[in-house]
Short mmCIF file of C-alpha atoms in Angstrom, two decimals:
data_model
loop_
_atom_site.label_atom_id
_atom_site.label_comp_id
_atom_site.label_asym_id
_atom_site.label_seq_id
_atom_site.Cartn_x
_atom_site.Cartn_y
_atom_site.Cartn_z
CA UNK A 16 74.47 -14.83 -18.27
CA UNK A 17 75.35 -11.36 -16.96
CA UNK A 18 72.53 -8.83 -17.30
CA UNK A 19 72.68 -5.15 -16.21
CA UNK A 20 70.45 -4.44 -13.23
CA UNK A 21 68.70 -1.68 -15.18
CA UNK A 22 67.71 -4.24 -17.84
CA UNK A 23 66.48 -6.63 -15.14
CA UNK A 24 64.31 -3.88 -13.67
CA UNK A 25 62.86 -3.00 -17.08
CA UNK A 26 62.12 -6.67 -17.76
CA UNK A 27 60.43 -7.14 -14.38
CA UNK A 28 58.47 -3.91 -14.79
CA UNK A 29 57.19 -4.92 -18.21
CA UNK A 30 56.35 -8.37 -16.91
CA UNK A 31 54.34 -6.88 -14.02
CA UNK A 32 52.37 -4.62 -16.37
CA UNK A 33 51.61 -7.54 -18.68
CA UNK A 34 50.62 -9.81 -15.76
CA UNK A 35 48.14 -7.32 -14.33
CA UNK A 36 46.79 -6.46 -17.78
CA UNK A 37 46.03 -10.15 -18.39
CA UNK A 38 44.50 -10.51 -14.92
CA UNK A 39 42.21 -7.56 -15.66
CA UNK A 40 41.39 -8.99 -19.09
CA UNK A 41 40.34 -12.30 -17.50
CA UNK A 42 38.68 -10.79 -14.44
CA UNK A 43 35.23 -12.24 -15.22
CA UNK A 44 36.36 -15.83 -14.76
CA UNK A 45 39.75 -15.45 -13.03
CA UNK A 46 38.52 -17.31 -9.92
CA UNK A 47 36.80 -20.18 -11.73
CA UNK A 48 39.91 -22.34 -12.00
CA UNK A 49 43.26 -23.03 -10.44
CA UNK A 50 45.32 -21.34 -13.16
CA UNK A 51 43.41 -18.05 -12.84
CA UNK A 52 44.03 -17.90 -9.09
CA UNK A 53 47.66 -18.83 -9.60
CA UNK A 54 48.01 -16.04 -12.20
CA UNK A 55 46.91 -13.51 -9.57
CA UNK A 56 49.42 -14.89 -7.06
CA UNK A 57 52.18 -14.68 -9.70
CA UNK A 58 51.28 -11.06 -10.44
CA UNK A 59 51.48 -10.24 -6.72
CA UNK A 60 54.85 -11.98 -6.26
CA UNK A 61 56.29 -10.29 -9.36
CA UNK A 62 55.11 -6.90 -8.13
CA UNK A 63 56.69 -7.39 -4.70
CA UNK A 64 59.93 -8.56 -6.32
CA UNK A 65 60.02 -5.57 -8.67
CA UNK A 66 59.36 -3.05 -5.89
CA UNK A 67 61.98 -4.65 -3.62
CA UNK A 68 64.82 -4.82 -6.14
CA UNK A 69 64.04 -1.34 -7.47
CA UNK A 70 64.20 0.17 -3.99
CA UNK A 71 67.45 -1.63 -3.18
CA UNK A 72 69.02 -0.63 -6.47
CA UNK A 73 68.11 3.03 -6.07
CA UNK A 74 69.13 3.30 -2.39
CA UNK A 75 72.20 1.05 -2.76
CA UNK A 76 71.58 -0.21 0.78
CA UNK A 77 68.86 -0.37 3.40
CA UNK A 78 67.71 -2.14 6.54
CA UNK A 79 64.86 -4.56 7.11
CA UNK A 80 64.18 -6.23 10.47
CA UNK A 81 67.74 -5.47 11.55
CA UNK A 82 69.30 -6.89 8.39
CA UNK A 83 71.45 -4.74 6.16
CA UNK A 84 70.36 -5.09 2.53
CA UNK A 85 72.57 -4.06 -0.39
CA UNK A 86 72.78 -4.56 -4.14
CA UNK A 87 74.08 -8.04 -3.44
CA UNK A 88 70.54 -8.85 -2.37
CA UNK A 89 69.15 -7.53 -5.65
CA UNK A 90 71.01 -10.25 -7.52
CA UNK A 91 70.24 -12.79 -4.79
CA UNK A 92 66.49 -12.13 -4.92
CA UNK A 93 66.41 -12.34 -8.71
CA UNK A 94 68.34 -15.62 -8.70
CA UNK A 95 66.20 -17.18 -5.94
CA UNK A 96 62.89 -16.21 -7.54
CA UNK A 97 64.16 -17.47 -10.89
CA UNK A 98 64.86 -20.87 -9.35
CA UNK A 99 61.47 -20.91 -7.63
CA UNK A 100 59.76 -20.11 -10.94
CA UNK A 101 61.63 -22.97 -12.61
CA UNK A 102 60.61 -25.36 -9.83
CA UNK A 103 56.97 -24.30 -10.23
CA UNK A 104 56.72 -24.96 -13.97
CA UNK A 105 55.90 -28.68 -14.03
CA UNK A 106 53.86 -28.48 -10.83
CA UNK A 107 51.61 -25.88 -12.44
CA UNK A 108 51.27 -28.03 -15.57
CA UNK A 109 50.24 -31.12 -13.58
CA UNK A 110 47.75 -29.34 -11.31
CA UNK A 111 46.22 -27.37 -14.20
CA UNK A 112 45.92 -30.53 -16.30
CA UNK A 113 44.07 -32.32 -13.51
CA UNK A 114 41.83 -29.30 -12.93
CA UNK A 115 40.92 -29.16 -16.63
CA UNK A 116 40.32 -32.91 -16.76
CA UNK A 117 37.87 -32.78 -13.86
CA UNK A 118 36.14 -29.74 -15.37
CA UNK A 119 35.71 -31.35 -18.79
CA UNK A 120 34.42 -34.63 -17.38
CA UNK A 121 32.28 -32.83 -14.78
CA UNK A 122 33.61 -35.11 -12.05
CA UNK A 123 34.64 -32.33 -9.71
CA UNK A 124 34.87 -28.54 -9.63
CA UNK A 125 37.51 -26.88 -7.46
CA UNK A 126 36.38 -23.90 -5.38
CA UNK A 127 38.21 -20.57 -5.26
CA UNK A 128 39.39 -21.26 -1.70
CA UNK A 129 40.82 -24.63 -2.69
CA UNK A 130 42.57 -23.08 -5.70
CA UNK A 131 44.05 -20.40 -3.43
CA UNK A 132 45.20 -23.07 -0.96
CA UNK A 133 46.82 -25.17 -3.71
CA UNK A 134 48.52 -22.09 -5.19
CA UNK A 135 49.96 -21.15 -1.80
CA UNK A 136 51.07 -24.73 -1.21
CA UNK A 137 52.89 -24.85 -4.54
CA UNK A 138 54.76 -21.62 -3.76
CA UNK A 139 55.82 -22.98 -0.36
CA UNK A 140 56.88 -26.38 -1.69
CA UNK A 141 58.87 -24.81 -4.53
CA UNK A 142 60.67 -22.45 -2.15
CA UNK A 143 61.48 -25.32 0.22
CA UNK A 144 62.80 -27.37 -2.69
CA UNK A 145 65.10 -24.55 -3.83
CA UNK A 146 66.50 -23.96 -0.34
CA UNK A 147 66.66 -27.52 0.98
CA UNK A 148 66.84 -30.04 -1.87
CA UNK A 149 68.17 -28.38 -5.02
CA UNK A 150 71.83 -27.75 -5.85
CA UNK A 151 71.20 -24.01 -6.21
CA UNK A 152 74.24 -21.87 -5.41
CA UNK A 153 74.07 -18.07 -5.77
CA UNK A 154 76.65 -16.49 -8.07
CA UNK A 155 77.91 -13.09 -6.91
CA UNK A 156 80.56 -10.68 -8.15
CA UNK A 157 83.48 -10.20 -5.77
CA UNK A 158 83.29 -6.42 -5.72
CA UNK A 159 82.04 -3.80 -3.29
CA UNK A 160 78.22 -3.72 -3.34
CA UNK A 161 78.05 -0.11 -4.58
CA UNK A 162 80.05 -1.13 -7.65
CA UNK A 163 77.58 -3.87 -8.63
CA UNK A 164 75.77 -2.84 -11.81
CA UNK A 165 74.95 -6.23 -13.28
CA UNK A 166 73.82 -9.63 -12.01
CA UNK A 167 74.52 -13.18 -13.03
CA UNK A 168 71.16 -14.65 -14.04
CA UNK A 169 70.40 -18.30 -14.70
CA UNK A 170 68.47 -19.14 -17.84
CA UNK A 171 65.65 -21.68 -18.15
CA UNK A 172 64.82 -24.13 -20.89
CA UNK A 173 61.74 -25.57 -19.20
CA UNK A 174 59.35 -23.49 -21.31
CA UNK A 175 60.59 -25.16 -24.48
CA UNK A 176 60.61 -28.61 -22.83
CA UNK A 177 57.04 -28.24 -21.54
CA UNK A 178 55.69 -26.85 -24.81
CA UNK A 179 57.39 -29.58 -26.85
CA UNK A 180 56.16 -32.35 -24.52
CA UNK A 181 52.56 -31.12 -24.48
CA UNK A 182 52.49 -30.61 -28.25
CA UNK A 183 53.72 -34.18 -28.72
CA UNK A 184 51.01 -35.42 -26.35
CA UNK A 185 48.44 -33.38 -28.26
CA UNK A 186 49.59 -34.89 -31.54
CA UNK A 187 49.54 -38.43 -30.13
CA UNK A 188 46.02 -37.90 -28.72
CA UNK A 189 44.82 -36.63 -32.11
CA UNK A 190 46.42 -39.59 -33.91
CA UNK A 191 44.88 -41.99 -31.40
CA UNK A 192 41.45 -40.51 -32.05
CA UNK A 193 42.05 -40.85 -35.78
CA UNK A 194 43.11 -44.48 -35.44
CA UNK A 195 39.91 -45.31 -33.59
CA UNK A 196 37.94 -44.11 -36.61
CA UNK A 197 39.74 -46.65 -38.83
CA UNK A 198 38.74 -49.70 -36.82
CA UNK A 199 36.02 -51.86 -38.33
CA UNK A 200 33.06 -52.30 -35.95
CA UNK A 201 30.69 -55.31 -35.94
CA UNK A 202 28.31 -55.41 -38.90
CA UNK A 203 25.12 -54.86 -36.87
CA UNK A 204 26.45 -51.60 -35.44
CA UNK A 205 28.67 -50.62 -38.34
CA UNK A 206 26.77 -47.57 -39.58
CA UNK A 207 26.12 -46.26 -36.07
CA UNK A 208 29.74 -46.70 -35.02
CA UNK A 209 30.93 -45.06 -38.22
CA UNK A 210 28.75 -42.06 -37.42
CA UNK A 211 30.22 -41.85 -33.92
CA UNK A 212 33.76 -42.23 -35.25
CA UNK A 213 33.15 -39.45 -37.76
CA UNK A 214 31.82 -37.24 -34.94
CA UNK A 215 34.90 -37.98 -32.84
CA UNK A 216 37.27 -37.21 -35.71
CA UNK A 217 35.42 -33.99 -36.51
CA UNK A 218 35.61 -32.95 -32.85
CA UNK A 219 39.38 -33.52 -32.69
CA UNK A 220 39.98 -31.61 -35.92
CA UNK A 221 37.88 -28.69 -34.71
CA UNK A 222 39.79 -28.74 -31.44
CA UNK A 223 43.17 -28.54 -33.20
CA UNK A 224 41.94 -25.83 -35.57
CA UNK A 225 40.72 -23.62 -32.72
CA UNK A 226 44.00 -23.93 -30.83
CA UNK A 227 46.30 -23.41 -33.82
CA UNK A 228 44.20 -20.55 -35.18
CA UNK A 229 44.86 -18.64 -31.95
CA UNK A 230 48.40 -19.60 -30.97
CA UNK A 231 50.16 -20.32 -34.29
CA UNK A 232 52.34 -17.19 -34.07
CA UNK A 233 53.34 -17.99 -30.49
CA UNK A 234 54.32 -21.50 -31.58
CA UNK A 235 56.49 -20.04 -34.34
CA UNK A 236 58.29 -17.89 -31.75
CA UNK A 237 58.86 -20.97 -29.55
CA UNK A 238 60.21 -22.86 -32.56
CA UNK A 239 62.67 -20.04 -33.27
CA UNK A 240 63.82 -20.07 -29.63
CA UNK A 241 64.24 -23.83 -29.85
CA UNK A 242 66.45 -23.57 -32.94
CA UNK A 243 68.50 -20.60 -31.77
CA UNK A 244 70.85 -20.78 -28.75
CA UNK A 245 68.92 -18.03 -26.97
CA UNK A 246 68.50 -18.38 -23.22
CA UNK A 247 65.36 -17.18 -21.47
CA UNK A 248 66.17 -15.57 -18.08
CA UNK A 249 64.66 -17.67 -15.31
CA UNK A 250 62.95 -14.67 -13.68
CA UNK A 251 60.97 -14.16 -16.92
CA UNK A 252 60.19 -17.85 -17.44
CA UNK A 253 56.92 -17.84 -15.54
CA UNK A 254 54.65 -15.07 -16.79
CA UNK A 255 50.99 -14.32 -17.39
CA UNK A 256 51.38 -14.70 -21.16
CA UNK A 257 52.98 -18.14 -20.76
CA UNK A 258 50.18 -19.22 -18.40
CA UNK A 259 47.54 -18.13 -20.93
CA UNK A 260 49.21 -20.21 -23.64
CA UNK A 261 49.57 -23.10 -21.22
CA UNK A 262 45.88 -22.88 -20.35
CA UNK A 263 44.80 -23.16 -23.99
CA UNK A 264 47.29 -25.93 -24.74
CA UNK A 265 46.21 -28.03 -21.75
CA UNK A 266 42.54 -27.56 -22.68
CA UNK A 267 43.33 -28.83 -26.18
CA UNK A 268 45.27 -31.81 -24.80
CA UNK A 269 42.50 -32.77 -22.36
CA UNK A 270 39.75 -32.40 -24.97
CA UNK A 271 41.68 -34.54 -27.48
CA UNK A 272 42.51 -37.15 -24.85
CA UNK A 273 39.03 -37.40 -23.35
CA UNK A 274 37.21 -36.41 -26.54
CA UNK A 275 33.81 -35.81 -24.88
CA UNK A 276 32.01 -34.95 -28.11
CA UNK A 277 28.76 -36.60 -27.07
CA UNK A 278 28.94 -35.15 -23.53
CA UNK A 279 29.53 -31.59 -24.77
CA UNK A 280 26.85 -31.92 -27.40
CA UNK A 281 24.30 -32.99 -24.76
CA UNK A 282 25.46 -30.45 -22.16
CA UNK A 283 27.11 -33.12 -19.99
CA UNK A 284 30.59 -31.60 -20.11
CA UNK A 285 32.13 -28.18 -19.74
CA UNK A 286 35.15 -26.52 -21.33
CA UNK A 287 37.35 -24.63 -18.81
CA UNK A 288 37.37 -20.83 -19.17
CA UNK A 289 39.75 -19.45 -21.79
CA UNK A 290 39.99 -15.78 -22.74
CA UNK A 291 41.88 -16.40 -25.99
CA UNK A 292 40.48 -19.52 -27.64
CA UNK A 293 36.76 -19.68 -28.38
CA UNK A 294 36.01 -23.35 -27.81
CA UNK A 295 32.85 -23.71 -29.87
CA UNK A 296 32.16 -26.96 -31.65
CA UNK A 297 29.68 -28.00 -34.31
CA UNK A 298 28.03 -31.33 -33.60
CA UNK A 299 26.17 -33.54 -36.04
CA UNK A 300 22.69 -34.56 -34.92
CA UNK A 301 22.46 -38.09 -33.54
CA UNK A 302 21.58 -40.60 -36.21
CA UNK A 303 21.49 -43.91 -34.41
CA UNK A 304 17.91 -44.72 -35.26
CA UNK A 305 18.07 -43.86 -38.93
CA UNK A 306 21.56 -45.29 -39.26
CA UNK A 307 20.65 -48.70 -37.94
CA UNK A 308 21.36 -51.30 -40.68
CA UNK A 309 18.50 -53.05 -42.32
CA UNK A 310 18.16 -56.78 -41.67
#
C-alpha cells in the first residue's frame, strides 16, 4: 500500500507518544518481566526511527558516516523496521508465554538483566533474519528523491493470526478444565474431588471474566479488522498497546492451562504484573476433612 510520508510520520509520532505513555503508566513494575523490558526497548527504537525519518524528510538529504541519505532512505527504514517488527511478533509471544509460565508456577524468575539481554538478542536475531534469510525486497519509486512524497508500505496480518490462535488456545484450555470437572472420581474421594473440580471450574470462569471484562472492546475491534479487508501497516504492527493486550491474553492462557487455583490460594503461585487486568480470585475454603464420605 502507498502511504504519504506525512501520514507515516504522524502515525509514528502517535505511536511513540502512546508507547512512552504506557511505559510511564507501568513504571512501577516495568522491569519485573520480559515484556516490560521489551516494551521500553520498542519505545526507544520507535523514537529513533521517528526522529531519523522526520529529519530526512524535512532536509530531503543528509550525510551520516560518509553516506548520503535521502528520502529513499525514509521509505527504506520504514520498510525494514516493519519487517523486523513482523519477525519479532511470534518470538515475543513465545518468550513472554514462557516467562509467564515460570512466574505462575514459581519455578524461576527472570532478572532485569536477563530480560534486557533476551530483548537485545531478539532484536538482533530478527534483524539478521530480515537481511539474511527472508525474501524481503525493498519497493522504491523510480523518481528523483526530492519528488518522493509517499512510500510503499507492507501490511501485516500477524496481529490477527496471533490473537486468533491464542484465543483458540484459551478456549480449549477452558473447555479442558471444564471436562475435568465432569469426570467421575472414585467413590471414596468423590466428594473431595468434586469440591476440587468445582474450585477449578470457578477459577477458570473467574479468569475468563476478568480478561473479557477488560479487553472485550479491543476484541471487537480485532474482529472487525478480521472481517474487513483492512491492512495494518507493518511499522504499526508492534506497539505498546498491542503488547499490553498480549500480556493480559498470555496471562489468561497460562492461568487456564496451568490452573493453579490451590497454589494461588495458598500463596504458592504468583500472577505476572498487569496494569490493565486486576487478577483477583475468590477461593472457597478447603473442605477435604468435612467432605470426606462417611463409611
